Amino acid sequence: MSSANATAMDPLTHSNPSNPIVFFDISIANQPMGRITFELFADIVPRTAENFRQLCTGQARKDGIPQGYKGCPFHRVIKDFMVQGGDFLNEDGTGRWSIYGARFDDESFAMKHTGPGLLSSANSGPDSNGCQFFITTTACDWLDDKHVVFGKVIDGMLVVRKLENVSVGANNRPRLACVISQCGEM
């Protein structure tokens, strides 16, 4: 982990013009809902941001085949907490892959889960980051020092709210297909 852990930063106010900007176009039940645009905190957590950026652009490859979020569903939605996606392998929260291998270490916990619209790594314990992520819909301080915040929504929070309000069934799985229909870098 980085020495950046020593000083907490508020990701809601942090911005750097050199950070990458990426987007998701979202559909719900095959209907276009709009675009979510993110700033990735490459200036704070460069490895985590680069993993996500490459999965947004399709630049990441396995055996020459592009890997990434295009066509990937949000598999878990919990109102007043978060929406989770990124499992393009199994589409159910069990898949893990990264540009660095099956998993990579927690890079820094300097950014905290201070409010809605934060992009954070979903993991299964310390140093187990991969392709899965979640977007907060409220402050989630109990996740601080357990999940790496690596970006924030800079436009499209209404689309996140639409995802958050989809009806769910068992295991908080959306009853309607909530899909990243297109993604890339701005």
XYZ file of N, CA, C and O in Angstrom:
744
model
N 0.826 -1.185 0.000
C 0.000 0.000 0.000
C 0.867 1.245 0.000
O 1.958 1.244 0.528
N 0.330 2.276 -0.552
C 1.037 3.544 -0.693
C 1.099 4.299 0.622
O 0.262 4.152 1.490
N 2.102 5.175 0.730
C 2.187 6.039 1.903
C 1.094 7.092 1.888
O 0.905 7.810 2.854
N 0.337 7.189 0.795
C -0.771 8.138 0.709
C -1.852 7.816 1.738
O -2.742 8.615 1.974
N -1.774 6.648 2.365
C -2.762 6.284 3.381
C -2.685 7.189 4.604
O -3.623 7.274 5.374
N -1.574 7.848 4.786
C -1.369 8.655 5.985
C -2.328 9.836 6.061
O -2.745 10.232 7.132
N -2.701 10.408 4.934
C -3.560 11.573 4.924
C -4.818 11.269 4.136
O -4.748 10.997 2.937
N -5.968 11.332 4.781
C -7.237 11.092 4.107
C -7.564 12.280 3.212
O -7.284 13.425 3.546
N -8.141 11.988 2.058
C -8.539 13.019 1.104
C -10.016 12.846 0.799
O -10.516 11.728 0.810
N -10.699 13.940 0.507
C -12.107 13.859 0.153
C -12.231 13.709 -1.358
O -11.963 14.655 -2.104
N -12.628 12.540 -1.826
C -12.724 12.322 -3.271
C -13.820 13.160 -3.930
O -13.767 13.402 -5.128
N -14.792 13.613 -3.161
C -15.857 14.419 -3.746
C -15.348 15.779 -4.211
O -15.894 16.360 -5.149
N -14.292 16.284 -3.595
C -13.749 17.583 -3.984
C -12.447 17.461 -4.771
O -12.003 18.428 -5.372
N -11.839 16.272 -4.780
C -10.575 16.074 -5.486
C -10.795 16.070 -6.996
O -11.741 15.472 -7.493
N -9.909 16.734 -7.716
C -9.933 16.708 -9.172
C -8.547 17.080 -9.676
O -7.836 17.858 -9.049
N -8.178 16.491 -10.808
C -6.896 16.796 -11.428
C -7.122 16.745 -12.941
O -7.558 15.718 -13.466
N -6.840 17.842 -13.651
C -7.111 17.868 -15.095
C -6.338 16.827 -15.899
O -6.718 16.522 -17.028
N -5.285 16.255 -15.325
C -4.537 15.227 -16.056
C -5.107 13.824 -15.848
O -4.665 12.877 -16.493
N -6.091 13.672 -14.955
C -6.691 12.359 -14.733
C -7.536 11.926 -15.929
O -8.182 12.763 -16.564
N -7.555 10.614 -16.229
C -8.389 10.125 -17.331
C -9.878 10.258 -17.021
O -10.301 10.157 -15.861
N -10.650 10.468 -18.086
C -12.110 10.525 -18.007
C -12.644 9.369 -18.848
O -12.284 9.229 -20.030
N -13.489 8.548 -18.242
C -14.081 7.405 -18.943
C -15.599 7.457 -18.792
O -16.124 8.230 -17.989
N -16.288 6.641 -19.583
C -17.752 6.669 -19.534
C -18.349 5.277 -19.680
O -17.723 4.370 -20.244
N -19.563 5.157 -19.175
C -20.449 4.015 -19.415
C -21.737 4.556 -20.013
O -22.317 5.495 -19.463
N -22.218 3.952 -21.101
C -23.584 4.158 -21.562
C -24.384 2.994 -20.979
O -23.987 1.829 -21.117
N -25.486 3.311 -20.322
C -26.254 2.317 -19.565
C -27.603 2.058 -20.223
O -28.285 2.995 -20.655
N -27.991 0.790 -20.258
C -29.354 0.432 -20.657
C -29.990 -0.380 -19.531
O -29.306 -1.115 -18.809
N -31.279 -0.191 -19.381
C -32.070 -0.979 -18.443
C -33.209 -1.591 -19.242
O -33.947 -0.869 -19.923
N -33.329 -2.909 -19.202
C -34.323 -3.648 -19.986
C -34.218 -3.264 -21.464
O -35.223 -3.017 -22.134
N -32.993 -3.189 -21.963
C -32.685 -2.861 -23.360
C -33.096 -1.457 -23.780
O -33.141 -1.160 -24.973
N -33.400 -0.590 -22.827
C -33.744 0.800 -23.120
C -32.582 1.697 -22.681
O -32.157 1.622 -21.525
N -32.088 2.558 -23.583
C -30.991 3.454 -23.197
C -31.422 4.390 -22.057
O -32.500 4.977 -22.107
N -30.580 4.480 -21.030
C -30.876 5.320 -19.862
C -29.996 6.557 -19.797
O -30.325 7.501 -19.099
N -28.852 6.531 -20.481
C -27.956 7.671 -20.453
C -26.534 7.260 -20.151
O -26.202 6.079 -20.094
N -25.718 8.274 -19.939
C -24.282 8.083 -19.767
C -23.841 8.468 -18.359
O -24.279 9.475 -17.816
N -22.930 7.673 -17.816
C -22.226 8.000 -16.567
C -20.779 8.290 -16.956
O -20.127 7.471 -17.617
N -20.293 9.450 -16.554
C -18.915 9.841 -16.834
C -18.143 9.890 -15.520
O -18.646 10.427 -14.528
N -16.947 9.316 -15.524
C -16.117 9.214 -14.324
C -14.780 9.907 -14.523
O -14.188 9.818 -15.598
N -14.279 10.533 -13.464
C -12.874 10.910 -13.392
C -12.184 9.811 -12.603
O -12.636 9.440 -11.511
N -11.092 9.271 -13.150
C -10.314 8.244 -12.461
C -9.137 8.911 -11.764
O -8.436 9.717 -12.367
N -8.906 8.563 -10.506
C -7.875 9.196 -9.700
C -6.490 8.596 -9.962
O -5.840 8.064 -9.063
N -6.022 8.715 -11.203
C -4.711 8.181 -11.579
C -3.584 8.885 -10.836
O -2.501 8.322 -10.673
N -3.827 10.099 -10.369
C -2.803 10.830 -9.618
C -2.633 10.300 -8.198
O -1.619 10.539 -7.564
N -3.605 9.550 -7.704
C -3.567 8.987 -6.338
C -3.355 7.472 -6.377
O -2.551 6.934 -5.624
N -4.092 6.777 -7.229
C -4.033 5.307 -7.334
C -3.858 4.913 -8.814
O -4.785 4.426 -9.452
N -2.656 5.121 -9.363
C -2.458 4.928 -10.806
C -2.704 3.503 -11.304
O -3.261 3.322 -12.395
N -2.324 2.498 -10.545
C -2.521 1.114 -10.999
C -4.010 0.749 -11.031
O -4.477 0.127 -11.988
N -4.734 1.130 -10.007
C -6.165 0.828 -9.938
C -6.913 1.567 -11.047
O -7.770 0.993 -11.730
N -6.577 2.842 -11.242
C -7.215 3.636 -12.293
C -6.902 3.063 -13.678
O -7.791 2.987 -14.543
N -5.669 2.637 -13.891
C -5.287 2.102 -15.203
C -5.995 0.786 -15.496
O -6.402 0.529 -16.638
N -6.158 -0.056 -14.502
C -6.896 -1.302 -14.686
C -8.311 -0.996 -15.174
O -8.786 -1.557 -16.169
N -9.000 -0.086 -14.500
C -10.371 0.271 -14.868
C -10.405 0.926 -16.253
O -11.265 0.613 -17.078
N -9.469 1.839 -16.513
C -9.435 2.531 -17.809
C -9.302 1.534 -18.957
O -10.043 1.599 -19.942
N -8.381 0.588 -18.815
C -8.199 -0.391 -19.894
C -9.414 -1.296 -20.061
O -9.730 -1.709 -21.181
N -10.117 -1.595 -18.982
C -11.327 -2.410 -19.096
C -12.482 -1.607 -19.699
O -13.385 -2.178 -20.305
N -12.430 -0.297 -19.573
C -13.419 0.569 -20.239
C -13.159 0.679 -21.734
O -14.086 0.760 -22.531
N -11.887 0.709 -22.121
C -11.534 0.935 -23.529
C -11.452 -0.350 -24.348
O -11.431 -0.298 -25.580
N -11.378 -1.498 -23.679
C -11.169 -2.753 -24.390
C -9.706 -2.962 -24.762
O -9.362 -3.903 -25.471
N -8.850 -2.084 -24.273
C -7.405 -2.180 -24.516
C -6.821 -3.422 -23.841
O -5.875 -4.012 -24.334
N -7.411 -3.827 -22.706
C -6.956 -5.021 -21.995
C -7.279 -6.253 -22.841
O -8.373 -6.367 -23.396
N -6.301 -7.155 -22.937
C -6.503 -8.347 -23.766
C -6.032 -9.600 -23.040
O -5.075 -9.572 -22.294
N -6.744 -10.677 -23.322
C -6.355 -11.997 -22.832
C -6.347 -12.911 -24.051
O -7.369 -13.022 -24.736
N -5.206 -13.505 -24.325
C -5.038 -14.341 -25.519
C -5.460 -13.593 -26.784
O -6.089 -14.160 -27.683
N -5.170 -12.273 -26.823
C -5.474 -11.454 -27.989
C -6.917 -10.981 -28.086
O -7.276 -10.251 -28.999
N -7.740 -11.388 -27.143
C -9.164 -11.027 -27.167
C -9.412 -9.884 -26.187
O -9.025 -9.984 -25.021
N -10.060 -8.795 -26.661
C -10.341 -7.674 -25.755
C -11.178 -8.121 -24.554
O -12.111 -8.907 -24.695
N -10.796 -7.617 -23.388
C -11.515 -7.900 -22.149
C -12.087 -6.581 -21.642
O -11.420 -5.552 -21.738
N -13.268 -6.615 -21.080
C -13.759 -5.368 -20.514
C -15.238 -5.316 -20.266
O -15.953 -6.322 -20.319
N -15.675 -4.085 -20.005
C -16.998 -3.840 -19.469
C -18.117 -3.747 -20.497
O -19.288 -3.805 -20.128
N -17.808 -3.604 -21.777
C -18.871 -3.507 -22.780
C -19.723 -4.772 -22.758
O -19.222 -5.880 -22.864
N -21.040 -4.576 -22.552
C -21.979 -5.699 -22.479
C -22.118 -6.307 -21.099
O -22.893 -7.236 -20.895
N -21.376 -5.799 -20.139
C -21.358 -6.348 -18.780
C -22.550 -5.830 -17.964
O -22.863 -4.643 -18.002
N -23.194 -6.700 -17.191
C -24.320 -6.247 -16.360
C -23.878 -5.734 -14.989
O -22.788 -6.048 -14.505
N -24.750 -4.956 -14.384
C -24.671 -4.681 -12.952
C -25.393 -5.856 -12.304
O -26.565 -6.100 -12.577
N -24.685 -6.613 -11.475
C -25.244 -7.849 -10.920
C -25.779 -7.684 -9.500
O -26.410 -8.591 -8.970
N -25.529 -6.525 -8.886
C -25.955 -6.327 -7.488
C -26.329 -4.863 -7.287
O -25.547 -3.963 -7.601
N -27.521 -4.642 -6.760
C -28.021 -3.291 -6.514
C -28.628 -3.255 -5.114
O -29.528 -4.048 -4.813
N -28.131 -2.365 -4.281
C -28.690 -2.195 -2.939
C -29.018 -0.716 -2.761
O -28.109 0.123 -2.703
N -30.319 -0.421 -2.715
C -30.778 0.956 -2.593
C -30.190 1.597 -1.331
O -30.047 0.949 -0.308
N -29.843 2.857 -1.447
C -29.238 3.621 -0.355
C -27.885 3.042 0.074
O -27.479 3.190 1.220
N -27.181 2.398 -0.850
C -25.849 1.881 -0.575
C -24.980 1.961 -1.833
O -24.122 2.814 -1.950
N -25.253 1.074 -2.833
C -24.378 1.037 -3.997
C -24.979 0.202 -5.119
O -25.933 -0.548 -4.918
N -24.359 0.352 -6.304
C -24.629 -0.521 -7.448
C -23.290 -1.152 -7.825
O -22.268 -0.477 -7.851
N -23.300 -2.461 -8.081
C -22.054 -3.191 -8.319
C -22.079 -3.880 -9.665
O -23.086 -4.465 -10.068
N -20.954 -3.831 -10.353
C -20.818 -4.490 -11.647
C -19.372 -4.846 -11.903
O -18.532 -4.849 -11.001
N -19.085 -5.131 -13.168
C -17.718 -5.384 -13.578
C -17.333 -6.840 -13.723
O -16.242 -7.133 -14.203
N -18.206 -7.770 -13.342
C -17.890 -9.188 -13.499
C -18.261 -9.608 -14.917
O -19.323 -10.170 -15.158
N -17.374 -9.307 -15.870
C -17.636 -9.666 -17.262
C -17.320 -11.133 -17.533
O -17.603 -11.642 -18.610
N -16.784 -11.844 -16.544
C -16.476 -13.262 -16.709
C -17.687 -14.144 -16.424
O -18.077 -14.974 -17.246
N -18.288 -13.971 -15.238
C -19.398 -14.830 -14.816
C -20.721 -14.079 -14.664
O -21.760 -14.708 -14.490
N -20.649 -12.751 -14.638
C -21.823 -11.875 -14.548
C -22.630 -12.059 -13.269
O -23.810 -11.724 -13.214
N -21.973 -12.573 -12.213
C -22.715 -12.809 -10.967
C -21.944 -12.414 -9.701
O -22.378 -12.696 -8.592
N -20.786 -11.797 -9.871
C -19.994 -11.385 -8.722
C -18.926 -12.373 -8.313
O -18.202 -12.128 -7.351
N -18.780 -13.474 -9.030
C -17.768 -14.475 -8.670
C -16.507 -14.378 -9.527
O -15.487 -14.978 -9.189
N -16.558 -13.642 -10.631
C -15.413 -13.555 -11.531
C -14.421 -12.482 -11.117
O -14.801 -11.444 -10.583
N -13.152 -12.752 -11.371
C -12.120 -11.763 -11.064
C -11.026 -11.860 -12.129
O -10.529 -12.942 -12.430
N -10.631 -10.691 -12.659
C -9.563 -10.605 -13.653
C -9.056 -9.174 -13.633
O -9.823 -8.245 -13.364
N -7.790 -8.990 -13.887
C -7.242 -7.645 -13.998
C -6.133 -7.646 -15.037
O -5.667 -8.714 -15.449
N -5.699 -6.454 -15.410
C -4.595 -6.345 -16.361
C -3.288 -6.800 -15.731
O -2.311 -7.018 -16.440
N -3.268 -6.982 -14.408
C -2.067 -7.401 -13.676
C -2.074 -8.881 -13.315
O -1.160 -9.348 -12.656
N -3.125 -9.604 -13.693
C -3.268 -10.997 -13.306
C -4.616 -11.209 -12.654
O -5.511 -10.358 -12.753
N -4.786 -12.317 -11.959
C -6.084 -12.632 -11.367
C -6.506 -11.601 -10.322
O -7.689 -11.325 -10.160
N -5.545 -11.023 -9.621
C -5.843 -10.037 -8.574
C -4.666 -9.099 -8.433
O -3.575 -9.401 -8.879
N -4.910 -7.952 -7.774
C -3.804 -7.052 -7.463
C -4.041 -6.399 -6.113
O -5.165 -6.372 -5.606
N -2.952 -5.897 -5.541
C -2.976 -5.389 -4.169
C -3.749 -4.083 -4.024
O -3.852 -3.301 -4.965
N -4.239 -3.851 -2.808
C -4.822 -2.567 -2.441
C -3.726 -1.518 -2.585
O -2.646 -1.665 -2.015
N -4.007 -0.470 -3.340
C -2.977 0.516 -3.651
C -2.896 1.633 -2.612
O -1.806 2.045 -2.227
N -4.036 2.118 -2.171
C -4.070 3.190 -1.178
C -5.485 3.342 -0.649
O -6.450 3.182 -1.395
N -5.580 3.664 0.617
C -6.878 3.960 1.231
C -6.991 5.440 1.580
O -7.746 5.824 2.462
N -6.231 6.279 0.874
C -6.240 7.719 1.155
C -7.605 8.344 0.898
O -8.024 9.249 1.616
N -8.295 7.874 -0.125
C -9.631 8.376 -0.441
C -10.660 7.584 0.364
O -10.583 6.359 0.439
N -11.604 8.286 0.917
C -12.623 7.660 1.764
C -13.976 7.650 1.050
O -14.207 8.399 0.109
N -14.891 6.823 1.524
C -16.237 6.688 0.957
C -17.152 7.750 1.583
O -18.014 7.446 2.391
N -16.940 9.005 1.179
C -17.558 10.156 1.848
C -18.940 10.544 1.334
O -19.587 11.401 1.940
N -19.392 9.956 0.234
C -20.695 10.343 -0.294
C -21.067 9.562 -1.533
O -20.374 8.619 -1.936
N -22.161 9.962 -2.178
C -22.618 9.272 -3.388
C -21.735 9.574 -4.591
O -21.077 10.612 -4.657
N -21.727 8.631 -5.532
C -21.031 8.827 -6.790
C -19.567 8.465 -6.783
O -18.839 8.837 -7.706
N -19.119 7.724 -5.792
C -17.714 7.317 -5.739
C -17.539 5.935 -6.356
O -18.370 5.044 -6.180
N -16.458 5.772 -7.083
C -16.123 4.534 -7.764
C -15.080 3.816 -6.924
O -14.033 4.386 -6.608
N -15.369 2.584 -6.535
C -14.520 1.865 -5.605
C -14.360 0.415 -6.053
O -15.241 -0.155 -6.698
N -13.230 -0.180 -5.699
C -12.952 -1.574 -6.043
C -13.756 -2.517 -5.157
O -13.709 -2.417 -3.942
N -14.458 -3.437 -5.799
C -15.100 -4.523 -5.060
C -14.043 -5.604 -4.877
O -13.258 -5.876 -5.788
N -13.991 -6.191 -3.696
C -12.987 -7.220 -3.444
C -13.542 -8.272 -2.503
O -14.656 -8.160 -2.013
N -12.739 -9.291 -2.253
C -13.149 -10.368 -1.347
C -12.216 -10.448 -0.149
O -12.057 -11.504 0.442
N -11.597 -9.313 0.182
C -10.661 -9.254 1.290
C -9.436 -8.459 0.880
O -9.349 -7.964 -0.249
N -8.482 -8.336 1.783
C -7.281 -7.546 1.485
C -6.558 -8.016 0.220
O -6.432 -9.213 -0.031
N -6.121 -7.049 -0.577
C -5.287 -7.304 -1.756
C -5.911 -8.286 -2.748
O -5.224 -9.124 -3.324
N -7.217 -8.186 -2.966
C -7.909 -9.096 -3.886
C -8.699 -8.331 -4.949
O -9.793 -8.740 -5.333
N -8.156 -7.219 -5.438
C -8.836 -6.404 -6.445
C -8.741 -7.051 -7.813
O -7.760 -7.711 -8.146
N -9.774 -6.826 -8.617
C -9.804 -7.354 -9.982
C -10.606 -6.426 -10.868
O -10.359 -5.225 -10.911
N -11.599 -6.975 -11.544
C -12.403 -6.201 -12.486
C -13.662 -5.605 -11.857
O -14.260 -4.683 -12.418
N -14.091 -6.111 -10.717
C -15.364 -5.651 -10.153
C -15.219 -4.325 -9.414
O -14.182 -4.032 -8.828
N -16.287 -3.561 -9.467
C -16.319 -2.223 -8.890
C -17.719 -1.965 -8.348
O -18.662 -2.700 -8.648
N -17.850 -0.902 -7.576
C -19.175 -0.418 -7.202
C -19.167 1.090 -7.209
O -18.120 1.733 -7.123
N -20.364 1.648 -7.359
C -20.584 3.090 -7.315
C -21.455 3.353 -6.097
O -22.543 2.776 -5.977
N -20.967 4.177 -5.189
C -21.730 4.460 -3.970
C -22.934 5.339 -4.292
O -22.904 6.158 -5.209
N -23.998 5.161 -3.498
C -25.171 6.029 -3.625
C -25.400 6.822 -2.340
O -26.376 7.551 -2.228
N -24.472 6.663 -1.393
C -24.486 7.388 -0.125
C -23.085 7.286 0.485
O -22.243 6.555 -0.035
N -22.848 7.976 1.574
C -21.591 7.804 2.302
C -21.541 6.390 2.884
O -22.557 5.869 3.344
N -20.380 5.769 2.848
C -20.215 4.381 3.301
C -18.922 4.263 4.100
O -17.996 3.539 3.709
N -18.843 4.929 5.236
C -17.590 4.975 5.982
C -17.126 3.614 6.492
O -15.946 3.415 6.740
N -18.018 2.659 6.634
C -17.631 1.317 7.089
C -16.781 0.587 6.040
O -16.141 -0.409 6.339
N -16.739 1.119 4.800
C -15.911 0.527 3.752
C -14.508 1.130 3.688
O -13.639 0.608 2.996
N -14.314 2.238 4.427
C -13.000 2.889 4.435
C -11.929 1.919 4.915
O -12.163 1.104 5.815
N -10.776 1.983 4.297
C -9.624 1.135 4.617
C -9.845 -0.339 4.298
O -9.070 -1.188 4.728
N -10.896 -0.633 3.523
C -11.155 -2.002 3.060
C -11.283 -2.065 1.543
O -11.008 -3.098 0.945
N -11.759 -0.967 0.943
C -11.961 -0.882 -0.503
C -11.290 0.391 -1.015
O -11.377 1.435 -0.372
N -10.648 0.301 -2.168
C -9.910 1.425 -2.746
C -10.849 2.298 -3.574
O -11.396 1.847 -4.586
N -11.039 3.552 -3.145
C -11.778 4.528 -3.942
C -10.830 5.027 -5.025
O -9.743 5.509 -4.730
N -11.236 4.880 -6.306
C -10.324 5.239 -7.392
C -10.932 6.175 -8.423
O -10.319 6.472 -9.449
N -12.127 6.685 -8.158
C -12.731 7.620 -9.097
C -14.044 8.145 -8.570
O -14.483 7.790 -7.468
N -14.662 9.017 -9.378
C -15.955 9.579 -8.999
C -16.767 9.891 -10.245
O -16.220 10.126 -11.337
N -18.072 9.903 -10.075
C -18.996 10.307 -11.128
C -18.878 11.822 -11.274
O -19.024 12.548 -10.291
N -18.617 12.280 -12.496
C -18.592 13.723 -12.732
C -19.803 14.171 -13.542
O -20.102 15.362 -13.598
N -20.516 13.227 -14.128
C -21.772 13.514 -14.819
C -22.545 12.201 -14.919
O -21.950 11.148 -15.118
N -23.859 12.293 -14.772
C -24.681 11.100 -14.928
C -25.151 10.472 -13.631
O -25.561 9.309 -13.617
N -25.127 11.228 -12.546
C -25.590 10.651 -11.277
C -27.063 10.250 -11.354
O -27.481 9.297 -10.693
N -27.850 10.917 -12.192
C -29.248 10.526 -12.376
C -29.343 9.100 -12.931
O -30.213 8.329 -12.540
N -28.412 8.734 -13.805
C -28.386 7.375 -14.351
C -28.053 6.375 -13.234
O -28.657 5.297 -13.147
N -27.121 6.744 -12.351
C -26.806 5.891 -11.199
C -28.063 5.708 -10.344
O -28.364 4.599 -9.894
N -28.820 6.779 -10.139
C -30.057 6.688 -9.340
C -31.084 5.790 -10.014
O -31.823 5.060 -9.345
N -31.138 5.806 -11.333
C -32.048 4.900 -12.054
C -31.645 3.448 -11.796
O -32.506 2.597 -11.560
N -30.346 3.171 -11.849
C -29.870 1.814 -11.544
C -30.220 1.434 -10.106
O -30.693 0.318 -9.847
N -29.983 2.353 -9.196
C -30.218 2.100 -7.775
C -31.671 1.738 -7.484
O -31.961 1.002 -6.540
N -32.595 2.243 -8.292
C -34.020 2.063 -8.038
C -34.667 0.939 -8.836
O -35.888 0.770 -8.795
N -33.866 0.137 -9.536
C -34.399 -1.023 -10.235
C -34.822 -2.070 -9.201
O -34.127 -2.291 -8.207
N -35.934 -2.706 -9.442
C -36.416 -3.771 -8.561
C -35.413 -4.920 -8.552
O -34.840 -5.269 -9.591
N -35.198 -5.501 -7.363
C -34.239 -6.593 -7.229
C -34.908 -7.847 -6.671
O -35.954 -7.780 -6.031
N -34.262 -8.966 -6.928
C -34.718 -10.242 -6.395
C -33.692 -10.810 -5.441
O -33.006 -10.064 -4.721
N -33.550 -12.123 -5.472
C -32.599 -12.814 -4.591
C -31.188 -12.280 -4.800
O -30.786 -11.953 -5.920
N -30.433 -12.183 -3.709
C -29.043 -11.718 -3.727
C -28.894 -10.304 -4.292
O -27.851 -9.963 -4.842
N -29.957 -9.508 -4.181
C -29.953 -8.119 -4.666
C -29.661 -8.016 -6.166
O -29.146 -7.018 -6.636
N -30.005 -9.066 -6.891
C -29.802 -9.076 -8.348
C -30.948 -8.322 -9.018
O -32.114 -8.589 -8.732
N -30.645 -7.379 -9.914
C -31.714 -6.644 -10.593
C -32.643 -7.575 -11.366
O -32.188 -8.523 -12.012
N -33.953 -7.288 -11.288
C -34.934 -8.083 -12.027
C -34.931 -7.723 -13.517
O -35.382 -8.525 -14.338
N -34.454 -6.527 -13.841
C -34.306 -6.089 -15.223
C -32.821 -6.063 -15.566
O -31.986 -5.776 -14.707
N -32.500 -6.352 -16.817
C -31.089 -6.316 -17.243
C -30.578 -4.880 -17.202
O -31.105 -4.002 -17.877
N -29.568 -4.639 -16.372
C -28.908 -3.338 -16.244
C -27.505 -3.526 -16.815
O -26.661 -4.173 -16.192
N -27.261 -2.964 -17.996
C -26.078 -3.332 -18.772
C -25.280 -2.096 -19.195
O -25.851 -1.055 -19.524
N -23.960 -2.267 -19.205
C -23.057 -1.274 -19.784
C -23.060 -1.540 -21.288
O -22.402 -2.463 -21.762
N -23.851 -0.788 -22.029
C -24.007 -1.058 -23.465
C -22.829 -0.565 -24.288
O -22.545 -1.101 -25.353
N -22.146 0.455 -23.769
C -20.957 0.981 -24.424
C -20.081 1.623 -23.360
O -20.602 2.093 -22.334
N -18.791 1.661 -23.586
C -17.888 2.315 -22.635
C -16.626 2.709 -23.369
O -16.342 2.221 -24.448
N -15.893 3.629 -22.759
C -14.662 4.081 -23.389
C -14.053 5.241 -22.627
O -14.448 5.545 -21.503
N -13.093 5.876 -23.288
C -12.393 7.011 -22.686
C -12.711 8.257 -23.479
O -12.797 8.233 -24.707
N -12.864 9.359 -22.788
C -13.175 10.643 -23.438
C -11.888 11.295 -23.892
O -10.848 11.128 -23.316
